[in-house]
Tab-separated table of C-alpha atoms and ligand atoms in Angstrom:
chain	number	residue	atom	x	y	z
A	1390	MET	CA	-36.903	-7.927	-52.364
A	1391	LYS	CA	-37.354	-4.804	-50.183
A	1392	LYS	CA	-34.913	-1.850	-49.437
A	1393	HIS	CA	-33.024	-1.546	-46.609
A	1394	TYR	CA	-32.438	1.415	-44.172
A	1395	LEU	CA	-29.128	0.934	-41.665
A	1396	LEU	CA	-29.986	2.777	-38.657
A	1397	THR	CA	-27.997	0.572	-36.839
A	1398	PRO	CA	-24.535	2.096	-34.028
A	1399	GLY	CA	-21.908	-0.156	-36.312
A	1400	PRO	CA	-22.012	-1.850	-39.243
A	1401	THR	CA	-23.417	2.028	-41.001
A	1402	PRO	CA	-24.554	2.652	-44.976
A	1403	ILE	CA	-21.844	3.214	-46.868
A	1404	PRO	CA	-21.917	6.256	-49.640
A	1405	PRO	CA	-22.514	5.000	-53.399
A	1406	GLU	CA	-18.794	6.775	-53.757
A	1407	VAL	CA	-17.171	5.224	-50.950
A	1408	ALA	CA	-18.958	1.626	-51.945
A	1409	LEU	CA	-17.675	1.516	-55.822
A	1410	LYS	CA	-14.344	2.065	-54.754
A	1411	GLU	CA	-15.086	-1.048	-52.563
A	1412	ALA	CA	-15.898	-2.655	-55.779
A	1413	LEU	CA	-12.576	-1.793	-57.724
A	1414	PRO	CA	-9.600	-4.324	-58.942
A	1415	ILE	CA	-7.191	-4.989	-55.995
A	1416	ILE	CA	-3.578	-3.763	-56.657
A	1417	HIS	CA	-1.039	-5.057	-54.864
A	1418	HIS	CA	0.213	-3.719	-51.325
A	1419	ARG	CA	3.812	-3.729	-51.751
A	1420	THR	CA	3.773	-0.993	-55.090
A	1421	ASN	CA	3.626	3.316	-55.526
A	1422	GLU	CA	0.602	2.897	-55.789
A	1423	PHE	CA	-0.492	2.354	-53.022
A	1424	ALA	CA	1.618	3.862	-50.781
A	1425	VAL	CA	0.611	6.708	-52.552
A	1426	ILE	CA	-3.178	6.059	-51.585
A	1427	PHE	CA	-2.020	4.576	-47.831
A	1428	LYS	CA	0.377	8.174	-47.302
A	1429	ASP	CA	-3.297	10.371	-48.451
A	1430	VAL	CA	-4.876	7.735	-45.733
A	1431	ALA	CA	-2.798	8.212	-43.383
A	1432	GLU	CA	-2.297	11.904	-43.228
A	1433	GLY	CA	-6.547	12.300	-43.766
A	1434	LEU	CA	-6.787	10.261	-40.785
A	1435	LYS	CA	-4.694	12.839	-38.517
A	1436	TYR	CA	-7.305	15.490	-38.980
A	1437	LEU	CA	-10.080	12.598	-38.445
A	1438	PHE	CA	-7.672	12.402	-35.138
A	1439	GLN	CA	-7.738	16.063	-35.072
A	1440	THR	CA	-3.458	15.048	-33.991
A	1441	LYS	CA	-0.553	15.510	-35.115
A	1442	ASN	CA	0.407	12.213	-34.006
A	1443	ASP	CA	0.381	9.444	-36.274
A	1444	VAL	CA	-2.512	7.291	-37.262
A	1445	PHE	CA	-2.449	3.344	-37.476
A	1446	MET	CA	-4.130	1.464	-38.984
A	1447	THR	CA	-4.641	-2.337	-38.325
A	1448	SER	CA	-6.352	-5.559	-40.378
A	1449	SER	CA	-9.425	-5.874	-37.569
A	1450	SER	CA	-12.609	-4.841	-36.126
A	1451	GLY	CA	-12.808	-2.188	-33.272
A	1452	THR	CA	-12.356	-5.214	-30.416
A	1453	GLY	CA	-9.245	-6.103	-32.173
A	1454	THR	CA	-7.326	-2.618	-31.587
A	1455	MET	CA	-8.888	-2.372	-28.396
A	1456	GLU	CA	-6.713	-5.678	-27.450
A	1457	SER	CA	-3.793	-3.893	-28.397
A	1458	ALA	CA	-3.539	-0.678	-27.466
A	1459	VAL	CA	-3.792	-3.050	-23.991
A	1460	VAL	CA	-1.292	-5.461	-24.709
A	1461	ASN	CA	1.463	-2.968	-26.060
A	1462	LEU	CA	1.127	-0.533	-23.409
A	1463	LEU	CA	1.200	-2.711	-20.029
A	1464	SER	CA	2.756	-5.847	-18.423
A	1465	ALA	CA	1.471	-8.209	-16.723
A	1466	GLY	CA	-0.105	-7.400	-12.718
A	1467	ASP	CA	-0.290	-3.920	-13.769
A	1468	GLU	CA	-2.573	-1.711	-12.309
A	1469	VAL	CA	-5.497	0.925	-14.428
A	1470	ILE	CA	-8.830	2.720	-13.971
A	1471	VAL	CA	-11.681	1.562	-16.525
A	1472	ALA	CA	-13.157	3.550	-15.706
A	1473	SER	CA	-16.554	2.142	-18.048
A	1474	SER	CA	-20.238	3.585	-18.642
A	1475	GLY	CA	-21.782	0.826	-20.624
A	1476	ASN	CA	-21.489	-2.419	-22.663
A	1477	PHE	CA	-18.030	-1.569	-24.624
A	1478	GLY	CA	-16.335	0.475	-21.265
A	1479	ASP	CA	-16.911	-3.341	-19.691
A	1480	ARG	CA	-14.938	-4.832	-22.385
A	1481	TRP	CA	-11.924	-2.439	-21.364
A	1482	ALA	CA	-11.766	-4.156	-18.590
A	1483	LYS	CA	-12.618	-7.544	-19.619
A	1484	ILE	CA	-9.337	-7.525	-22.202
A	1485	CYS	CA	-7.305	-6.136	-19.048
A	1486	GLN	CA	-8.696	-9.677	-16.656
A	1487	VAL	CA	-8.031	-11.842	-19.621
A	1488	TYR	CA	-4.009	-10.238	-19.233
A	1489	GLY	CA	-3.369	-10.361	-15.844
A	1490	VAL	CA	-4.103	-7.039	-15.798
A	1491	THR	CA	-5.209	-4.930	-11.716
A	1492	VAL	CA	-7.669	-3.341	-13.112
A	1493	HIS	CA	-9.957	-0.554	-10.459
A	1494	ASN	CA	-13.459	0.251	-11.420
A	1495	ALA	CA	-14.365	3.844	-11.623
A	1496	ASN	CA	-17.783	2.932	-13.018
A	1497	ALA	CA	-21.097	4.857	-13.989
A	1498	PRO	CA	-24.625	2.946	-13.610
A	1499	TRP	CA	-25.885	2.559	-17.013
A	1500	GLY	CA	-27.498	5.738	-18.458
A	1501	LYS	CA	-24.468	8.509	-16.488
A	1502	PRO	CA	-21.736	9.575	-17.529
A	1503	VAL	CA	-18.457	8.169	-15.781
A	1504	SER	CA	-17.501	10.916	-13.098
A	1505	ALA	CA	-14.360	12.620	-13.596
A	1506	SER	CA	-13.057	13.562	-9.803
A	1507	GLU	CA	-13.964	9.558	-8.587
A	1508	ILE	CA	-10.920	8.989	-11.478
A	1509	GLU	CA	-8.642	11.705	-9.879
A	1510	LYS	CA	-9.608	10.591	-6.738
A	1511	ILE	CA	-8.951	6.937	-7.733
A	1512	LEU	CA	-5.032	7.844	-8.985
A	1513	LYS	CA	-4.467	9.821	-5.685
A	1514	THR	CA	-4.310	6.949	-4.401
A	1515	ASN	CA	-3.097	4.336	-6.258
A	1516	PRO	CA	0.524	5.889	-7.759
A	1517	LYS	CA	1.114	3.028	-9.665
A	1518	VAL	CA	-1.760	3.284	-11.808
A	1519	LYS	CA	0.068	3.092	-15.396
A	1520	ALA	CA	-2.973	3.914	-17.412
A	1521	VAL	CA	-6.632	5.138	-17.698
A	1522	TYR	CA	-8.998	3.503	-20.527
A	1523	THR	CA	-12.723	5.127	-21.181
A	1524	THR	CA	-15.323	5.199	-24.149
A	1525	PHE	CA	-15.787	8.519	-25.821
A	1526	THR	CA	-19.742	7.340	-26.855
A	1527	GLU	CA	-20.411	4.129	-24.578
A	1528	THR	CA	-23.039	3.208	-27.910
A	1529	SER	CA	-24.768	0.604	-25.183
A	1530	THR	CA	-26.224	3.578	-23.620
A	1531	GLY	CA	-25.587	6.620	-25.564
A	1532	VAL	CA	-23.868	8.819	-23.354
A	1533	VAL	CA	-20.785	11.105	-24.042
A	1534	ASN	CA	-18.170	11.399	-21.463
A	1535	ASP	CA	-16.526	13.976	-21.219
A	1536	ILE	CA	-13.739	12.912	-22.463
A	1537	LYS	CA	-11.415	16.954	-22.448
A	1538	ALA	CA	-12.665	16.888	-18.242
A	1539	ILE	CA	-10.685	12.599	-17.507
A	1540	GLY	CA	-7.942	13.981	-20.107
A	1541	GLU	CA	-7.164	17.581	-18.001
A	1542	ILE	CA	-6.898	15.099	-14.869
A	1543	VAL	CA	-4.906	12.514	-16.735
A	1544	SER	CA	-2.385	14.172	-17.494
A	1545	LYS	CA	-1.211	16.193	-14.634
A	1546	THR	CA	0.405	12.112	-13.543
A	1547	ASP	CA	2.587	9.988	-15.068
A	1548	ALA	CA	-0.375	7.685	-16.234
A	1549	ILE	CA	-1.981	7.750	-20.145
A	1550	MET	CA	-5.303	7.887	-21.325
A	1551	VAL	CA	-7.061	5.444	-23.487
A	1552	VAL	CA	-10.212	6.326	-25.140
A	1553	ASP	CA	-12.390	4.040	-27.308
A	1554	ALA	CA	-13.546	6.556	-29.447
A	1555	ILE	CA	-14.966	3.760	-31.911
A	1556	SER	CA	-18.191	5.447	-32.974
A	1557	GLY	CA	-17.860	8.987	-31.361
A	1558	LEU	CA	-14.861	9.857	-34.159
A	1559	VAL	CA	-15.528	12.243	-37.085
A	1560	GLY	CA	-19.494	11.993	-35.801
A	1561	GLN	CA	-18.996	13.925	-32.393
A	1562	GLU	CA	-16.588	16.639	-31.417
A	1563	PHE	CA	-13.646	15.111	-30.589
A	1564	HIS	CA	-9.427	16.367	-30.631
A	1565	MET	CA	-7.365	14.019	-29.783
A	1566	ASP	CA	-3.843	16.369	-29.016
A	1567	ASP	CA	-6.469	19.079	-27.085
A	1568	TRP	CA	-8.026	17.199	-25.003
A	1569	LYS	CA	-4.625	15.997	-24.044
A	1570	VAL	CA	-5.489	12.333	-25.088
A	1571	ASP	CA	-2.641	9.328	-24.918
A	1572	VAL	CA	-4.131	6.351	-27.262
A	1573	THR	CA	-6.926	7.356	-29.244
A	1574	VAL	CA	-8.623	3.877	-30.933
A	1575	SER	CA	-11.916	4.076	-33.571
A	1576	GLY	CA	-12.629	1.557	-35.957
A	1577	SER	CA	-14.032	1.687	-39.734
A	1578	GLN	CA	-17.840	0.392	-39.735
A	1579	LYS	CA	-19.763	4.471	-37.944
A	1580	GLY	CA	-18.738	7.146	-38.443
A	1581	PHE	CA	-16.339	6.788	-41.138
A	1582	MET	CA	-19.026	5.587	-43.809
A	1583	LEU	CA	-16.378	2.201	-44.437
A	1584	ALA	CA	-17.600	-2.018	-44.308
A	1585	PRO	CA	-16.140	-3.468	-41.291
A	1586	GLY	CA	-12.503	-4.355	-41.004
A	1587	LEU	CA	-10.335	-2.004	-40.483
A	1588	ALA	CA	-9.357	0.389	-37.149
A	1589	PHE	CA	-7.511	2.609	-36.583
A	1590	VAL	CA	-5.457	4.350	-33.234
A	1591	ALA	CA	-3.100	6.775	-32.947
A	1592	LEU	CA	-0.563	7.416	-30.119
A	1593	SER	CA	0.978	10.483	-27.664
A	1594	ASP	CA	4.942	10.637	-27.136
A	1595	LYS	CA	3.881	10.391	-23.518
A	1596	ALA	CA	1.897	6.598	-25.070
A	1597	TRP	CA	4.490	5.709	-27.425
A	1598	LYS	CA	7.507	5.989	-23.502
A	1599	VAL	CA	5.175	3.426	-22.273
A	1600	THR	CA	4.863	1.178	-25.556
A	1601	GLU	CA	9.028	0.803	-23.978
A	1602	THR	CA	7.939	-0.829	-21.003
A	1603	SER	CA	5.188	-3.178	-21.731
A	1604	LYS	CA	5.809	-6.984	-21.810
A	1605	LEU	CA	2.535	-8.488	-22.724
A	1606	PRO	CA	3.017	-10.335	-25.352
A	1607	LYS	CA	2.128	-9.579	-28.866
A	1608	PHE	CA	2.772	-10.158	-32.245
A	1609	TYR	CA	0.286	-9.078	-34.447
A	1610	PHE	CA	-0.346	-6.203	-33.630
A	1611	ASP	CA	3.049	-5.575	-32.285
A	1612	TYR	CA	2.824	-1.830	-32.486
A	1613	LYS	CA	6.380	-0.895	-33.687
A	1614	LYS	CA	5.937	-2.698	-36.366
A	1615	TYR	CA	3.911	-1.138	-37.475
A	1616	LYS	CA	5.463	2.677	-37.143
A	1617	LYS	CA	8.562	1.027	-38.641
A	1618	SER	CA	6.214	0.018	-41.868
A	1619	LEU	CA	4.539	3.769	-42.008
A	1620	LEU	CA	8.133	5.365	-42.944
A	1621	THR	CA	7.487	3.288	-46.365
A	1622	SER	CA	4.102	4.023	-46.392
A	1623	GLU	CA	3.353	0.786	-45.350
A	1624	THR	CA	1.254	-1.641	-43.602
A	1625	PRO	CA	3.493	-4.798	-42.294
A	1626	PHE	CA	0.814	-7.408	-42.777
A	1627	THR	CA	-1.385	-7.660	-45.912
A	1628	PRO	CA	-3.665	-5.001	-45.187
A	1629	PRO	CA	-7.743	-4.900	-46.432
A	1630	VAL	CA	-6.868	-2.800	-49.343
A	1631	THR	CA	-10.028	-2.808	-50.792
A	1632	LEU	CA	-11.447	-0.016	-47.571
A	1633	ILE	CA	-8.438	1.917	-47.543
A	1634	VAL	CA	-8.552	2.347	-50.894
A	1635	ALA	CA	-12.470	3.708	-50.043
A	1636	LEU	CA	-11.425	4.819	-47.172
A	1637	GLN	CA	-9.241	8.058	-49.157
A	1638	GLU	CA	-12.665	8.820	-51.376
A	1639	ALA	CA	-14.372	8.746	-47.673
A	1640	ILE	CA	-11.813	11.362	-45.986
A	1641	ARG	CA	-12.648	13.146	-49.062
A	1642	MET	CA	-15.909	13.635	-49.009
A	1643	LEU	CA	-15.357	14.217	-44.993
A	1644	LYS	CA	-12.324	17.140	-45.399
A	1645	GLU	CA	-14.536	18.272	-48.983
A	1646	LYS	CA	-18.237	19.088	-46.576
A	1647	GLY	CA	-15.189	19.804	-43.565
A	1648	ILE	CA	-14.610	17.746	-39.891
A	1649	GLU	CA	-17.191	20.798	-38.033
A	1650	ASN	CA	-19.732	20.771	-39.744
A	1651	VAL	CA	-19.857	17.458	-39.844
A	1652	TRP	CA	-20.391	16.446	-36.323
A	1653	ALA	CA	-22.781	19.710	-36.883
A	1654	ASP	CA	-25.151	17.508	-38.543
A	1655	CYS	CA	-24.511	14.793	-36.194
A	1656	ARG	CA	-25.591	17.309	-33.746
A	1657	LEU	CA	-28.840	18.743	-35.175
A	1658	LEU	CA	-29.702	14.577	-35.781
A	1659	ALA	CA	-29.146	13.860	-32.479
A	1660	LYS	CA	-31.038	16.524	-31.141
A	1661	ALA	CA	-34.042	15.560	-33.626
A	1662	SER	CA	-34.196	12.273	-32.011
A	1663	ARG	CA	-34.345	12.941	-29.010
A	1664	GLU	CA	-37.581	15.490	-29.909
A	1665	GLY	CA	-38.948	13.062	-31.975
A	1666	MET	CA	-38.589	9.808	-28.678
A	1667	LYS	CA	-40.399	12.218	-26.610
A	1668	ALA	CA	-43.560	13.298	-28.804
A	1669	ILE	CA	-44.580	10.162	-28.137
A	1670	GLY	CA	-44.064	9.399	-25.397
A	1671	LEU	CA	-40.601	7.654	-25.459
A	1672	GLU	CA	-38.167	8.397	-22.519
A	1673	ILE	CA	-34.700	9.178	-23.372
A	1674	PHE	CA	-32.635	6.988	-21.709
A	1675	ALA	CA	-29.107	8.324	-21.483
A	1676	GLU	CA	-28.236	11.615	-18.668
A	1677	SER	CA	-25.519	12.910	-20.974
A	1678	PRO	CA	-26.783	12.151	-24.333
A	1679	CYS	CA	-24.146	11.963	-27.705
A	1680	ASP	CA	-24.007	13.187	-31.228
A	1681	VAL	CA	-23.884	10.025	-32.553
A	1682	VAL	CA	-26.697	7.430	-30.982
A	1683	THR	CA	-29.953	7.760	-29.562
A	1684	SER	CA	-32.059	5.591	-26.906
A	1685	ALA	CA	-34.857	5.502	-25.360
A	1686	LYS	CA	-36.288	3.698	-23.132
A	1687	VAL	CA	-39.186	1.251	-24.821
A	1688	PRO	CA	-41.835	-0.888	-22.049
A	1689	GLU	CA	-40.794	-3.982	-21.059
A	1690	GLU	CA	-43.958	-5.688	-22.835
A	1691	ILE	CA	-43.286	-4.334	-26.570
A	1692	GLY	CA	-39.224	-3.913	-25.686
A	1693	GLY	CA	-37.923	-7.359	-27.518
A	1694	LYS	CA	-39.832	-7.119	-30.469
A	1695	ILE	CA	-40.048	-3.591	-31.918
A	1696	VAL	CA	-36.538	-4.355	-33.655
A	1697	LYS	CA	-37.216	-7.464	-34.978
A	1698	ILE	CA	-40.586	-6.084	-36.757
A	1699	LEU	CA	-39.135	-3.007	-38.211
A	1700	ARG	CA	-36.880	-4.467	-39.821
A	1701	GLU	CA	-38.742	-7.573	-41.367
A	1702	LYS	CA	-42.092	-5.442	-42.214
A	1703	TYR	CA	-40.188	-2.294	-43.337
A	1704	GLY	CA	-37.134	-2.627	-44.039
A	1705	VAL	CA	-35.613	-0.235	-41.259
A	1706	SER	CA	-32.721	-1.626	-38.321
A	1707	ILE	CA	-32.663	0.248	-35.592
A	1708	ALA	CA	-30.154	-1.689	-32.294
A	1709	GLY	CA	-32.257	-2.939	-29.178
A	1710	GLY	CA	-30.260	-3.188	-25.663
A	1711	GLN	CA	-27.408	-5.068	-24.371
A	1712	GLY	CA	-26.975	-7.003	-22.170
A	1713	ASP	CA	-29.657	-5.936	-18.996
A	1714	LEU	CA	-31.116	-3.039	-21.164
A	1715	LYS	CA	-32.063	-5.939	-23.639
A	1716	GLY	CA	-35.352	-5.467	-25.118
A	1717	LYS	CA	-35.853	-2.026	-21.967
A	1718	ILE	CA	-34.307	0.421	-24.740
A	1719	ILE	CA	-34.374	1.274	-28.831
A	1720	ARG	CA	-30.994	3.226	-30.587
A	1721	PHE	CA	-31.586	5.059	-33.280
A	1722	ALA	CA	-27.911	5.491	-35.080
A	1723	HIS	CA	-26.887	8.719	-36.927
A	1724	MET	CA	-23.558	9.204	-37.785
A	1725	GLY	CA	-21.660	8.704	-40.883
A	1726	TYR	CA	-24.430	7.983	-44.035
A	1727	ILE	CA	-27.575	8.640	-42.172
A	1728	GLY	CA	-29.403	11.689	-42.475
A	1729	LYS	CA	-32.474	13.978	-42.391
A	1730	ALA	CA	-34.554	12.024	-44.680
A	1731	ASP	CA	-33.652	8.147	-43.150
A	1732	ILE	CA	-34.534	9.370	-39.368
A	1733	LEU	CA	-38.274	11.015	-40.879
A	1734	VAL	CA	-38.214	7.210	-42.074
A	1735	GLY	CA	-36.881	5.508	-38.785
A	1736	PHE	CA	-39.664	7.752	-37.239
A	1737	ALA	CA	-42.364	7.214	-40.010
A	1738	CYS	CA	-42.059	3.256	-39.127
A	1739	LEU	CA	-41.367	3.033	-35.874
A	1740	GLU	CA	-44.951	4.704	-34.993
A	1741	MET	CA	-46.303	1.890	-37.023
A	1742	VAL	CA	-44.448	-0.945	-35.186
A	1743	LEU	CA	-45.555	0.927	-31.579
A	1744	CYS	CA	-49.376	1.605	-33.429
A	1745	GLU	CA	-48.881	-2.304	-34.171
A	1746	LEU	CA	-48.173	-3.659	-31.173
A	1747	GLY	CA	-50.723	-1.883	-29.100
A	1748	TYR	CA	-49.186	0.942	-27.963
A	1749	LYS	CA	-50.977	4.489	-27.167
A	1750	LEU	CA	-49.345	7.807	-29.989
A	1751	GLU	CA	-50.789	10.181	-31.842
A	1752	LYS	CA	-49.766	8.659	-35.205
A	1753	GLY	CA	-47.147	11.605	-36.646
A	1754	LYS	CA	-46.254	13.201	-33.954
A	1755	SER	CA	-42.659	12.112	-33.757
A	1756	VAL	CA	-42.428	12.473	-37.960
A	1757	ALA	CA	-43.835	16.237	-37.180
A	1758	ALA	CA	-41.239	16.707	-33.761
A	1759	VAL	CA	-37.840	15.321	-35.785
A	1760	GLN	CA	-39.542	17.779	-38.846
A	1761	GLU	CA	-39.698	20.920	-36.108
A	1762	VAL	CA	-35.786	20.430	-35.326
A	1763	LEU	CA	-35.253	20.304	-39.040
A	1764	LEU	CA	-36.665	23.152	-39.951
A	1765	ASN	CA	-35.704	25.464	-37.087
A	1766	ASN	CA	-31.913	24.778	-37.261
B	580	PLP	C1	-19.185	-1.194	-31.799
B	580	PLP	C2	-17.865	-0.411	-30.807
B	580	PLP	C3	-17.461	-1.379	-30.567
B	580	PLP	C4	-16.803	-2.933	-30.683
B	580	PLP	O1	-16.714	-2.631	-32.359
B	580	PLP	P1	-16.408	-4.210	-33.139
B	580	PLP	O2	-15.539	-3.275	-34.654
B	580	PLP	O3	-17.433	-4.720	-32.873
B	580	PLP	O4	-15.668	-4.567	-32.365
B	580	PLP	C5	-15.837	-1.183	-29.333
B	580	PLP	N1	-16.432	0.604	-28.069
B	580	PLP	C6	-18.230	0.774	-28.849
B	580	PLP	C7	-17.590	2.667	-28.297
B	580	PLP	C8	-18.238	0.746	-30.118
B	580	PLP	O5	-19.128	1.575	-31.003
């Protein structure tokens, strides 16, 4: 028997109020009872996305919706820009390549944000570019990209801007409409405080026009089907009923708190986490660190062992590095239902694991640094 603390950037812990809804008996999805819940959830999602556009729900993890945002907008041979700053940004390019879409890369080195002016330059020299694909909070590195600045640039062209906000939404301040984002995709298992399996997508009018000329094959993820079903508060195929019922509760809780306060909480936990890392000599990896996950460099001799020992000995799950960053960084999430006490537990146990691995530190220093930030804000 062991108590578990989930401090990973997806999945994230689920509040008991939401978990209880997930345990309720299934209701049928072609009923008025479900339609009432669906309608309420669809409205609530607009608030979380900060948009007037409809938000659609698909049954998939986030990546399924990323793929849908390629096949519904493009045709084989189309040109796009992928502005990647890490593993998840690279996923856009991989999906595009699978479908025969030509990718112009505007990549940033891992740890740095993408450059809006580089995107602007590529757009100027490649007028056929149909869409710019990028990532809001790049979970693999802990970087936040300046979506507002990119939106400003892309909105002046015929291209549309597509943003993976899978980990960023609900944790980091985001305004789909004000920042001129055309397509926003997200998923249930990060800031939304829900189990994995449900994904979200919202499209601007400009993006809907682009869907009309798209010729890539699609059936299950055809946005037109979802748009039609939304009129009767339904999905075209059986939705994950349980997740949508539970999402109603999660949205109720988020609304009660107020999205601005949710953003502020994540910002504070991010600041506390950065101070905690620095206090024990761990350098922050991200150049413009996001509010939903904190990444720090760890010595390579011990880097590959920290995550496993932390989980097996103390029940605390954090994430390591992905790809080239494997064994080189650790990542602490602070989004969704992760709170102040969780962060304190995380750092206290991290210190013990580091001690065990022979890393020199003064016990309690990271915890004190976190406490300092939390007390003074
Ligand atoms: C988690 C994550 C994804 C992948 O989502 P899945 O639900 O695992 O498919 C994509 N992009 C970002 C930024 C993420 O954090």
